[in-house]
Coordinates of C-alpha atoms and ligand atoms in Angstrom, one line a residue:
X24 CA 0.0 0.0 0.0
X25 CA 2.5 2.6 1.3
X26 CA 5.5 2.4 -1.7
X27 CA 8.6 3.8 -1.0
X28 CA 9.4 6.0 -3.9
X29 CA 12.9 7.7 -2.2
X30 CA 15.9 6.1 -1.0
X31 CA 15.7 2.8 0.2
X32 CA 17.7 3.2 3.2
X33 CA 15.2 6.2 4.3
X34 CA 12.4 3.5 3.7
X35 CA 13.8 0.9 5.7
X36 CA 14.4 3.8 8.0
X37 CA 11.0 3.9 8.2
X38 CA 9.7 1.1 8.2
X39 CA 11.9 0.2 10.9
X40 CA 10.4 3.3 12.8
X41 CA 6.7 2.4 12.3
X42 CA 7.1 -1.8 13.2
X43 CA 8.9 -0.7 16.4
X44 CA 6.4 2.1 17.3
X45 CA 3.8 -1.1 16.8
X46 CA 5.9 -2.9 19.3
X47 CA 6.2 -0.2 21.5
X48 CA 2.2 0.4 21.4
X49 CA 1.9 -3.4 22.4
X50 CA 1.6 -3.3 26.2
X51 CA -1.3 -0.5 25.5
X52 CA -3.4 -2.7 24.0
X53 CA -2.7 -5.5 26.5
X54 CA -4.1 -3.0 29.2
X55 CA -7.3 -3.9 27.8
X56 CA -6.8 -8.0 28.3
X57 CA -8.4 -9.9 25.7
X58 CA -10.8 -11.2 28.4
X59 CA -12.0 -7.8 29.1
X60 CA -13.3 -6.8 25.8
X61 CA -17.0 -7.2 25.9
X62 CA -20.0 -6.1 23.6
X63 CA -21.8 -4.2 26.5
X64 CA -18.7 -1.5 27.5
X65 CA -16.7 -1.2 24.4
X66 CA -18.2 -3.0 21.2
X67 CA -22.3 -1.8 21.3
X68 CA -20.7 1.9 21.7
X69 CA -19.0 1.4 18.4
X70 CA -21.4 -0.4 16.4
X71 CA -23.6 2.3 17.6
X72 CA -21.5 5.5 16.5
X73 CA -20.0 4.1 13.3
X74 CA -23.2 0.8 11.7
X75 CA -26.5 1.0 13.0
X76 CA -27.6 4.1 10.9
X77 CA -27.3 1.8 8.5
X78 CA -27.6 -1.4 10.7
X79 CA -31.4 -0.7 11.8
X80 CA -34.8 -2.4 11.1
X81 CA -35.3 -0.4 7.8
X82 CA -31.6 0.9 7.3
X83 CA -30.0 0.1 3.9
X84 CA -28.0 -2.5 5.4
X85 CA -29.1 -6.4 5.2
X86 CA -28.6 -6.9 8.8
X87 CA -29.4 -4.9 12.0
X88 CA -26.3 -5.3 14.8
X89 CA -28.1 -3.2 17.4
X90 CA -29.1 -6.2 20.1
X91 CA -26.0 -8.8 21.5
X92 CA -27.9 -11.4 20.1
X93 CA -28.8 -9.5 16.9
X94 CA -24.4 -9.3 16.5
X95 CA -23.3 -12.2 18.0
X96 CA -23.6 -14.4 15.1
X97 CA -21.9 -11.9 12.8
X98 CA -18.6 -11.1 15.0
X99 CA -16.0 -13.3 12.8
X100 CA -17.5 -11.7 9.9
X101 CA -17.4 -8.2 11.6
X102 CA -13.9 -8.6 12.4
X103 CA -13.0 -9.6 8.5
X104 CA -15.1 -6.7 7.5
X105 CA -13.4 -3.7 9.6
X106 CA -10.0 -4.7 8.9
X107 CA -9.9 -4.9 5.4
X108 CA -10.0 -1.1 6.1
X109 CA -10.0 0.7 3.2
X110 CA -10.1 -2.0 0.5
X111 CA -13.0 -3.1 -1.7
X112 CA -15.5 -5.0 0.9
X113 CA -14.6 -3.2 3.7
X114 CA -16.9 -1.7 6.4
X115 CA -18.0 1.0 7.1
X116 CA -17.6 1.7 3.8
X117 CA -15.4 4.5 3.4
X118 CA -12.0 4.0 2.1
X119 CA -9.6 6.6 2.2
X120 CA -6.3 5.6 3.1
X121 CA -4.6 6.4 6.4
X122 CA -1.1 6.0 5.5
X123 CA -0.6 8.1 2.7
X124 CA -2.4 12.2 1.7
X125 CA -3.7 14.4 3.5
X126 CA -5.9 13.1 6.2
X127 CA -8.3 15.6 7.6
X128 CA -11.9 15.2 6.4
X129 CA -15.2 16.5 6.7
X130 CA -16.9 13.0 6.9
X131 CA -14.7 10.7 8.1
X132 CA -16.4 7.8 8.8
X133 CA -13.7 5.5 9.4
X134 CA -12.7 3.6 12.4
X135 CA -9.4 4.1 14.3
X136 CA -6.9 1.5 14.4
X137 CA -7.7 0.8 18.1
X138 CA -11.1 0.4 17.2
X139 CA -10.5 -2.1 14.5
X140 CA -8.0 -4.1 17.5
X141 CA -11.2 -4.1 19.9
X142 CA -13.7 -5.8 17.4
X143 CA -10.8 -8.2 16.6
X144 CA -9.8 -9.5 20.1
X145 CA -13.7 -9.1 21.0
X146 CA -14.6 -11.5 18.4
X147 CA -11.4 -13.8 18.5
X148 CA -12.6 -14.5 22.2
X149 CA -16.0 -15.8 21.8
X150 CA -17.3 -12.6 21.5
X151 CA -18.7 -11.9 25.2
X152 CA -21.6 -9.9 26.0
X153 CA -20.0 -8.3 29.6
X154 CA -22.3 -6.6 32.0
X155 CA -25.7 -5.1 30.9
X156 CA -25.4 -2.3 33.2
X157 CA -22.6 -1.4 31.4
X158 CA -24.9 -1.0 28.0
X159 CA -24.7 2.6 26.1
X160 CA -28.1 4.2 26.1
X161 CA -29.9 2.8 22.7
X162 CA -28.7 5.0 19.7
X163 CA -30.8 7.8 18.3
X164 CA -31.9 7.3 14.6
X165 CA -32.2 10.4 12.7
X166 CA -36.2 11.6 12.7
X167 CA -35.5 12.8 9.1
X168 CA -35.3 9.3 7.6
X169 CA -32.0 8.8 5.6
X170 CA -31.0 12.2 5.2
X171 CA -27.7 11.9 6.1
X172 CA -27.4 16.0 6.7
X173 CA -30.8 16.3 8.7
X174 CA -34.0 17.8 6.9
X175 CA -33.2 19.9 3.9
X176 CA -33.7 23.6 3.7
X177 CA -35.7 22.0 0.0
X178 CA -36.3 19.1 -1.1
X179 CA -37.5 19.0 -5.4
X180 CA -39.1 15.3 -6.0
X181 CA -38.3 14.0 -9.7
X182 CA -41.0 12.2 -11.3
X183 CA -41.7 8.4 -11.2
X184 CA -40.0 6.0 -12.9
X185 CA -40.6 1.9 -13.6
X186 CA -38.1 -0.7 -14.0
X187 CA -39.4 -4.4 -14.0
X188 CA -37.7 -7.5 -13.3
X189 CA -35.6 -8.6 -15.8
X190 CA -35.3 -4.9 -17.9
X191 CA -32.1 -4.8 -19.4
X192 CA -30.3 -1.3 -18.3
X193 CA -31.5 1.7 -19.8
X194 CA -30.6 5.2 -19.9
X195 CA -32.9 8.5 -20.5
X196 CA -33.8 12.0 -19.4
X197 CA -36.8 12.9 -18.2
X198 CA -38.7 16.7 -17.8
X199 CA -38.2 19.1 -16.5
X200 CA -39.3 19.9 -12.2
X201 CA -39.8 23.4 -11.4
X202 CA -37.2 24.2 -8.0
X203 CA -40.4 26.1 -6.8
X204 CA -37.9 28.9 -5.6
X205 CA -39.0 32.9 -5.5
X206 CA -35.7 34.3 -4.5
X207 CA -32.2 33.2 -5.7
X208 CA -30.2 30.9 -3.2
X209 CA -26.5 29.8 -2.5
X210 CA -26.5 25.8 -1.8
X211 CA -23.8 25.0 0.8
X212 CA -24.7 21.1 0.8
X213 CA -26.8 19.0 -1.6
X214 CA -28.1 15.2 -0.9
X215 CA -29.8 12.9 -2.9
X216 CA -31.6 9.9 -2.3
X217 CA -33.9 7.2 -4.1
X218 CA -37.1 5.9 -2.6
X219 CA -39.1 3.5 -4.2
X220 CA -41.4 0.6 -3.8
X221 CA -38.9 -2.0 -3.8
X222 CA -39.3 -4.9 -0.8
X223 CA -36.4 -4.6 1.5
X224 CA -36.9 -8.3 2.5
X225 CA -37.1 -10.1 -0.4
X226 CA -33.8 -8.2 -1.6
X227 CA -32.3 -8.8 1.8
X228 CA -28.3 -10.6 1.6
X229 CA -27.7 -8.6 -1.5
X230 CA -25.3 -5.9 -2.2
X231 CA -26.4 -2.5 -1.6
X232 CA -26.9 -1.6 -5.3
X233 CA -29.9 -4.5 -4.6
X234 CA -32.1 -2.4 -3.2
X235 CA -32.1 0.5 -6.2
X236 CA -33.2 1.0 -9.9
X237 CA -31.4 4.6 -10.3
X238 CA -27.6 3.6 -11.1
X239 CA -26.8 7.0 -10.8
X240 CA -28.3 10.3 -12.4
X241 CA -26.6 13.7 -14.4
X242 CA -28.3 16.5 -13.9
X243 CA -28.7 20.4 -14.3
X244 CA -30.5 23.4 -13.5
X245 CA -31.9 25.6 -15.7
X246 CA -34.2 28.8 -16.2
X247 CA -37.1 27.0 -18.0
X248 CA -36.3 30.0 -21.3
X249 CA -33.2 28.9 -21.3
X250 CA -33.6 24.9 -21.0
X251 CA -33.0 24.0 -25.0
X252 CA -30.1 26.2 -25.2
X253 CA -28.1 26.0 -22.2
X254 CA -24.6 24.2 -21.8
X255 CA -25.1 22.5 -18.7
X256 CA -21.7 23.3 -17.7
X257 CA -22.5 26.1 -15.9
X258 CA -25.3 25.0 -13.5
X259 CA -24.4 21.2 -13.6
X260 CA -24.6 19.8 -10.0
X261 CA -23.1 16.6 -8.7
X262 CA -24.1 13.2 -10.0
X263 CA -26.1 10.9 -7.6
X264 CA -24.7 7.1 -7.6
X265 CA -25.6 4.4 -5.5
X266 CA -24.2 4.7 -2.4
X267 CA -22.8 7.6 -2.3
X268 CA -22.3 10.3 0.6
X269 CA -23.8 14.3 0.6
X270 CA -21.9 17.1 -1.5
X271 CA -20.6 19.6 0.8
X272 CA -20.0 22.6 -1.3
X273 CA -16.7 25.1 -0.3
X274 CA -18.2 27.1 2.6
X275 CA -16.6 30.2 0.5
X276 CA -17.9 29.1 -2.8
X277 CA -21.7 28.4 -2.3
X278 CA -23.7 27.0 -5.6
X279 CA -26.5 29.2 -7.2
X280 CA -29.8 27.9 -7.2
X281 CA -31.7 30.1 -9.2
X282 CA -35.3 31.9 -8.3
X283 CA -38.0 30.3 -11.2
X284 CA -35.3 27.4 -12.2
X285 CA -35.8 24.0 -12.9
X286 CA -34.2 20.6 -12.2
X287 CA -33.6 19.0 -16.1
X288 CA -32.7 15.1 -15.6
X289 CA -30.4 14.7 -18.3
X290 CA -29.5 11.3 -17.6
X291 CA -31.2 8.6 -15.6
X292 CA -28.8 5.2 -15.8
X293 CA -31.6 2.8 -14.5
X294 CA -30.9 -0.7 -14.2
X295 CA -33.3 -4.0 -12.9
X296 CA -33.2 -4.9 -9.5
X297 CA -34.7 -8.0 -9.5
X298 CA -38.3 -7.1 -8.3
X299 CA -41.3 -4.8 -10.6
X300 CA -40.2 -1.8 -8.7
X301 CA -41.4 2.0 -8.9
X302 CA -39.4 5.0 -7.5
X303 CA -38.4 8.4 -7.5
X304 CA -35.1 10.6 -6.8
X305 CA -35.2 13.2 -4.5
X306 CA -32.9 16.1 -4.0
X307 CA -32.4 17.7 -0.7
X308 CA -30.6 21.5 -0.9
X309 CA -28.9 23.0 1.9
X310 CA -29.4 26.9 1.7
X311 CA -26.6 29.6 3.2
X312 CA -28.4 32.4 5.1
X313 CA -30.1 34.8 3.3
X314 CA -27.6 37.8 2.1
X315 CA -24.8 34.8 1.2
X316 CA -22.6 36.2 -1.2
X317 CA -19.7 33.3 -2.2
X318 CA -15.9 35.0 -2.3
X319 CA -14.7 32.3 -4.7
X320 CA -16.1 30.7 -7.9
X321 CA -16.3 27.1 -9.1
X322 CA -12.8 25.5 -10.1
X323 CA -12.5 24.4 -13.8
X324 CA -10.2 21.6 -13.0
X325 CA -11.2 18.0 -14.7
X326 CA -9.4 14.7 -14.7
X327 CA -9.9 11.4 -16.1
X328 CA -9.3 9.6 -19.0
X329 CA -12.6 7.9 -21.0
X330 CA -11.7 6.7 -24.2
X331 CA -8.1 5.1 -24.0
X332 CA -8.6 2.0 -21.5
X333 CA -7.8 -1.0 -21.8
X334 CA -8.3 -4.0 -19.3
X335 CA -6.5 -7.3 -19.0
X336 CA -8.2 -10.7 -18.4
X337 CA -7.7 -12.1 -14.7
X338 CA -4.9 -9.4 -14.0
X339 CA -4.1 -7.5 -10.7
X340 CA -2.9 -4.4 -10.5
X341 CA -3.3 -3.2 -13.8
X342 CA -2.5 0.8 -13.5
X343 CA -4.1 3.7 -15.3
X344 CA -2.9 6.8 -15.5
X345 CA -4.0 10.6 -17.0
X346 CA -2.5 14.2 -16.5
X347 CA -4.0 17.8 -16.5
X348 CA -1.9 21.1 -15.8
X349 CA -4.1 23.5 -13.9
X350 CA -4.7 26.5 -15.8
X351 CA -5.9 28.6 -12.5
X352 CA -5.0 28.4 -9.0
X353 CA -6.9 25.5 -7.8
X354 CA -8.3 24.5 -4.6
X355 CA -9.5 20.8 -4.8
X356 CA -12.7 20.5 -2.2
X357 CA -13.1 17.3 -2.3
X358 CA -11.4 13.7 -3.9
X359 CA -13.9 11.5 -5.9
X360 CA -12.4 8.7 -7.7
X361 CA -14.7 6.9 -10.3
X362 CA -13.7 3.6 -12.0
X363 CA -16.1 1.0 -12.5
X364 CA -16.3 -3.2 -11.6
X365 CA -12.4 -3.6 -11.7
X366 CA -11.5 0.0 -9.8
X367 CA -9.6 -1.3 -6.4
X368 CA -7.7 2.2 -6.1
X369 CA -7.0 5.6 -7.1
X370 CA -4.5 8.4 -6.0
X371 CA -4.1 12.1 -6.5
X372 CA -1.0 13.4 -6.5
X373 CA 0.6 17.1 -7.6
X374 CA 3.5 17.6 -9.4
X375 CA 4.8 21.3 -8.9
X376 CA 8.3 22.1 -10.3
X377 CA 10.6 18.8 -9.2
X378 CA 8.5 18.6 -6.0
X379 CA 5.6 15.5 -6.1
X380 CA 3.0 14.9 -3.4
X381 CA 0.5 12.3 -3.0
X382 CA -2.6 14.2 -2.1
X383 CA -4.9 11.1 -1.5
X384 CA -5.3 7.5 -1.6
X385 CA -8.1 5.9 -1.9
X386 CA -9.6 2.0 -2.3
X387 CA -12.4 1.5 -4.2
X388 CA -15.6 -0.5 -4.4
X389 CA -18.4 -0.2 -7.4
X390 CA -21.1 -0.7 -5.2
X391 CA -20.3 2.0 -2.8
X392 CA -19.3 5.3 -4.8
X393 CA -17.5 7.9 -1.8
X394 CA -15.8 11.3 -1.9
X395 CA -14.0 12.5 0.7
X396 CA -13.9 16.4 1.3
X397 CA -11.2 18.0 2.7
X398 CA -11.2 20.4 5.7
X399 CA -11.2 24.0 4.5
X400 CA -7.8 24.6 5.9
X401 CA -6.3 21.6 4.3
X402 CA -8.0 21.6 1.1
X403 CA -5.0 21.0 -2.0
X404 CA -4.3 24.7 -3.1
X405 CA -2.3 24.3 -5.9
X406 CA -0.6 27.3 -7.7
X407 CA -2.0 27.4 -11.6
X408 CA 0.9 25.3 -13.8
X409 CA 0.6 22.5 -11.3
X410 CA 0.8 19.0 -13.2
X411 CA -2.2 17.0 -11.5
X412 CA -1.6 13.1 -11.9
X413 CA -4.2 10.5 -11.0
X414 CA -3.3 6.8 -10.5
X415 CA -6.2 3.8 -11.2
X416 CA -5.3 0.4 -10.1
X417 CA -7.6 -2.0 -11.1
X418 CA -8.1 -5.7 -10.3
X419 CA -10.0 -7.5 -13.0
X420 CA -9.7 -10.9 -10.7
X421 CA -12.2 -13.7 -10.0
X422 CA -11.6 -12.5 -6.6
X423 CA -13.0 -9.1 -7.5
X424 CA -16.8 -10.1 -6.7
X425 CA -17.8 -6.8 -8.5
X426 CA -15.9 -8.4 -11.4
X427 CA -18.9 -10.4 -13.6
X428 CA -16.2 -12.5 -15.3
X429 CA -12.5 -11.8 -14.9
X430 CA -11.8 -13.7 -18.1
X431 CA -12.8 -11.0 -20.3
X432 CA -10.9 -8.0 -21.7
X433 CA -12.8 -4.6 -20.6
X434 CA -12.3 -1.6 -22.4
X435 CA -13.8 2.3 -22.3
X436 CA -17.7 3.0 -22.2
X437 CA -20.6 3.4 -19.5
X438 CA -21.7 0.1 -18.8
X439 CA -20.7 -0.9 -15.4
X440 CA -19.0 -4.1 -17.6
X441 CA -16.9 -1.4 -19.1
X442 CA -14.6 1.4 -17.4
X443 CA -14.1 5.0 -16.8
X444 CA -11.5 6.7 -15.1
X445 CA -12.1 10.3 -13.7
X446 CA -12.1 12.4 -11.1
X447 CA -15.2 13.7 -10.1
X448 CA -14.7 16.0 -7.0
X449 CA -15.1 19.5 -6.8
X450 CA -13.0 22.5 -7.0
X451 CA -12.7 25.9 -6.3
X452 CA -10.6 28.4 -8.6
X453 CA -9.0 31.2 -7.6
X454 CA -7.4 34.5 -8.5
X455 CA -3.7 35.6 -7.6
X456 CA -5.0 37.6 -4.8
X457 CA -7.2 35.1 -3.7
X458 CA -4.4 32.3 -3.4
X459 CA -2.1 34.3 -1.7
X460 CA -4.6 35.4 1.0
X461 CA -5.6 31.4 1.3
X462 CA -2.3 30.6 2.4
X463 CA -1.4 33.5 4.5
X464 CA -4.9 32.6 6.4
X465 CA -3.9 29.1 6.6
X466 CA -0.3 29.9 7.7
X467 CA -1.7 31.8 10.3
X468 CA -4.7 29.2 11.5
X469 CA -2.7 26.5 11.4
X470 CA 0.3 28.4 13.5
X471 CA 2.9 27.3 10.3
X472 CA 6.2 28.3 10.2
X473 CA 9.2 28.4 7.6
X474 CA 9.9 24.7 8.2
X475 CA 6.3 23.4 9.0
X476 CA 5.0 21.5 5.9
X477 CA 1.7 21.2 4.4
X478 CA 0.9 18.7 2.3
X479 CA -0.8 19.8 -1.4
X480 CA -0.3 23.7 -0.6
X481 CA 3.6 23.8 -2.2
X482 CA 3.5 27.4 -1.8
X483 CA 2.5 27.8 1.4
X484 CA 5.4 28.7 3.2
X485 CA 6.9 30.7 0.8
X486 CA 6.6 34.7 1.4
X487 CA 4.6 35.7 -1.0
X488 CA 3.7 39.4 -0.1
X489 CA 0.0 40.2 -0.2
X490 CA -0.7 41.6 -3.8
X491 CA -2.3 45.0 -3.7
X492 CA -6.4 44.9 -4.1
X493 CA -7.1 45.3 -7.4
X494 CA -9.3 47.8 -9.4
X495 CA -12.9 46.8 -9.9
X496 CA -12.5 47.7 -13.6
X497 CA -9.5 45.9 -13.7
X498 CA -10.8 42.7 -14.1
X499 CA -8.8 39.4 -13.5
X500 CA -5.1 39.9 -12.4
Ligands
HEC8 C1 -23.6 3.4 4.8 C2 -24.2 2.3 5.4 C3 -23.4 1.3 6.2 C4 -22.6 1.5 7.2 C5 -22.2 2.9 7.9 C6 -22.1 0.2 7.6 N1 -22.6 -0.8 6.8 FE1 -22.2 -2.8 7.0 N2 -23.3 -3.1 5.3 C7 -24.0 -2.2 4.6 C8 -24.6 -2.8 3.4 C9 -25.6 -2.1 2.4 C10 -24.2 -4.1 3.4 C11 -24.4 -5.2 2.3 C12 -23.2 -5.4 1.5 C13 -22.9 -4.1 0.6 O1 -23.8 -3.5 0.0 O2 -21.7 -3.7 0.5 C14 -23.3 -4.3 4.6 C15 -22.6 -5.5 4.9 C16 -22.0 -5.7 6.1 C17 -21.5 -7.0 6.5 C18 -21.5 -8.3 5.7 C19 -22.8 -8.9 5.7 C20 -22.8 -10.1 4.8 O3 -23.9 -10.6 4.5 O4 -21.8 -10.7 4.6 C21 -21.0 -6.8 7.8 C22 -20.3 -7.8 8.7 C23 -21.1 -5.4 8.1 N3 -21.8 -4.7 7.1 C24 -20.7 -4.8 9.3 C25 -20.7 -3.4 9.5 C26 -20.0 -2.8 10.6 C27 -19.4 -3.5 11.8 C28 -20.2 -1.5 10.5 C29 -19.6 -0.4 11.3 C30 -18.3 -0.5 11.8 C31 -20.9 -1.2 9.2 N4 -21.2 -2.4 8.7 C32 -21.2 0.0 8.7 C33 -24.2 -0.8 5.0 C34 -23.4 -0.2 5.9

């Protein structure tokens, strides 16, 4: 996972380092005897924080693990499950990698390492139950259903559509849904979610993309006048996919969501699953308070590479790799790797003069598409020239159970069968005044000095004086 790309004595160095800090951290994990881990006082409190809003009588999940007895049966398989960490399979699912990039994120969901210890020494000792009294309180399920972020500030319901057992996979747009909005709106967060008709039960044991007919859906909005003519690029908004986690816009670069506009579904990618099923998508928007003006615009950077792949049969490892030089200074929000059945991995990385940086590592898993977005402060914020790399490693295996038959070559297209290979996160551009002031803010947040180091932000300790404001009329620096 980690690969030691500079001198090999430094990486011995270092591995060295790290195995005897694992010996070292033995004896703390011994303080909590084998024999002492119980499901009452340290494993209910972490299935509740981290599986049941998900785990729950009506969660997506196939399984509740809320009671002792409701877990107890899964505990070899929950140990298997938390530490393949951040590779295909793993749960919760959320796979960015901890040994590599930046790591401070918005949504973390993953467990610590001590964590992952707990469930492992719980389950490899018969998986006790421990004292009742020492039970946490029940957990709390949100009252807003699935909305991950709480009850939307607006929520526009898309019209219904039907996909019958045994449809082969289609894709099409659909009209038009006034926003039903009187007064122009900055979106800070948007969430989307399905809800059909579907029977949880008789999908139950099934992957999560079981319980779903929308693949994943493009969309836009538009003012209705406009709607044959515009270009989508300017109001596009994320794509929903199955499984995926809320869009949490740049707090300084807030979306427009325009009084009198409408959604336009450009692309519904609908696909059978398994039952006559009807259902809807739903998009929640989170407003900024009224009088939000956003500082910074929407980044132009894109990544990815659609037309030029080419899979092996029953291969591991097969890398993919693509390039783009920013033409602004870019601040990337948020890391969202997209591959299809074979995707295992993708990284980020920066190339700025002779200095490269791994921003982010991630695995992958087509059944569970994640971002992860990065904490204002440690956000990339790449000056414009930068080279930005991206790294797929794909597995077309018979281990690969996402994989429908690892004997077959795979090449471009947008059939889950076939691949892509892009980057779909978010980013915010910036002008020369506007990058400078970002990293004299975070110099001075963060308490950086002259040999602190922060990773993706290459400039960031360099004295760059403050530029001068410039003149309205001026335009762009
Ligand atoms: C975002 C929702 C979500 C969260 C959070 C989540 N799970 Fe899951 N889990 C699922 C779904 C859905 C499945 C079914 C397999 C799939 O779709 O990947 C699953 C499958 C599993 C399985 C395998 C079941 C089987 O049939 O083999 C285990 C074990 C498991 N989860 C444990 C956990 C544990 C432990 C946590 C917390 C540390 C957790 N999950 C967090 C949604 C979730």
């Amino acid at each position: 996972m980690y690969t030691c790309r500079i001198a090999i004595p430094h990486c011995l160095g270092l591995s060295f380092f790290l195995f005897s800090m694992a010996v070292i951290a033995q004896p703390a994990i011994e303080d909590t005897a084998q024999s002492e881990v119980t499901f009452a006082e340290h494993i209910a409190p972490i299935l509740y924080d981290n599986c049941v809003r998900c785990h729950r009588p009506g969660g997506v999940a196939p399984m509740a693990l809320i009671s002792y007895e409701q877990v107890r049966p899964w505990a070899p398989m929950i140990k298997y499950k938390t530490q393949l960490r951040d590779r295909m399979g793993a749960m919760p699912p959320y796979y960015l990698e901890r040994d590599i990039g930046i790591q401070h994120v918005k949504d973390d969901e993953r467990l610590s390492e001590e964590q992952i210890r707990l469930i492992a020494s719980w389950a490899d000792n018969s998986a006790p139950m421990g004292q009742l009294e020492n039970m946490p309180p029940l957990p709390h399920f949100n009252e807003s259903g699935d909305w991950r972020l709480g009850e939307p500030d607006l929520v526009v319901k898309l019209g219904d559509v039907t996909v019958n057992r045994g449809d082969s996979d289609s894709w099409i747009s659909d009209n038009l849904v006034p926003v039903g909005l009187a007064e122009d709106r900055y979106v800070s967060a948007v969430e989307m979610r399905e809800v059909n008709n579907a029977d949880s039960k008789a999908t139950a044991g099934t992957v999560v993309g079981g319980l779903y007919i929308f693949h994943h859906m493009s969309w836009v909005t538009a003012l209705p006048a406009e709607a044959d003519e515009q270009d989508g690029e300017e109001l596009s908004w994320p794509v929903h996919e199955l499984g995926r986690n809320p869009d949490l816009f740049d707090p300084k670069a807030g979306r427009l969501l325009q009084a009198g506009s409408s959604i336009i579904p450009t692309t519904y990618h609908l696909h059978s699953n398994g039952q006559d099923t009807t259902g809807h998508m739903e998009i929640g928007f989170y407003f900024h308070p009224e009088g939000y003006e956003p500082e910074q615009k929407r980044g132009r950077m894109s990544l990815g590479d659609g037309l030029n792949i080419s899979i092996q049969a029953n291969m591991k490892d097969q890398e993919l790799h693509t390039y783009t030089v920013l033409k602004e200074h870019t601040k990337i929000s948020s890391f969202e790797p997209h591959l299809h059945a074979p995707g295992a991995r993708m990284c980020l990385e920066a190339i700025w003069g002779n200095q490269i940086e791994t921003l982010a590592c991630s695995g992958y898993d087509h059944n569970w598409v994640k971002q992860y977005t990065f904490e204002d402060d440690y956000a990339p914020l790449l000056p414009k020239g930068t080279i930005v790399h991206m790294i797929g490693y794909m597995d077309n295996v018979a281990t690969n159970t996402n994989v429908v038959d690892s004997r077959n070559w795979s090449g471009s297209g947008n059939a889950s069968v076939s691949n892509m290979f892009l980057h779909l996160g978010q980013s915010v551009g910036l002008t020369d005044q506007q990058f400078v002031q970002e990293m004299a803010g975070r110099r001075e947040r963060l308490g950086l000095g002259k040999n602190d180091h922060l990773v993706g932000c290459p400039l960031c300790m360099a004295d760059i004086p403050l530029l001068e404001p410039m003149d309205e009329e001026a335009g762009e620096p």
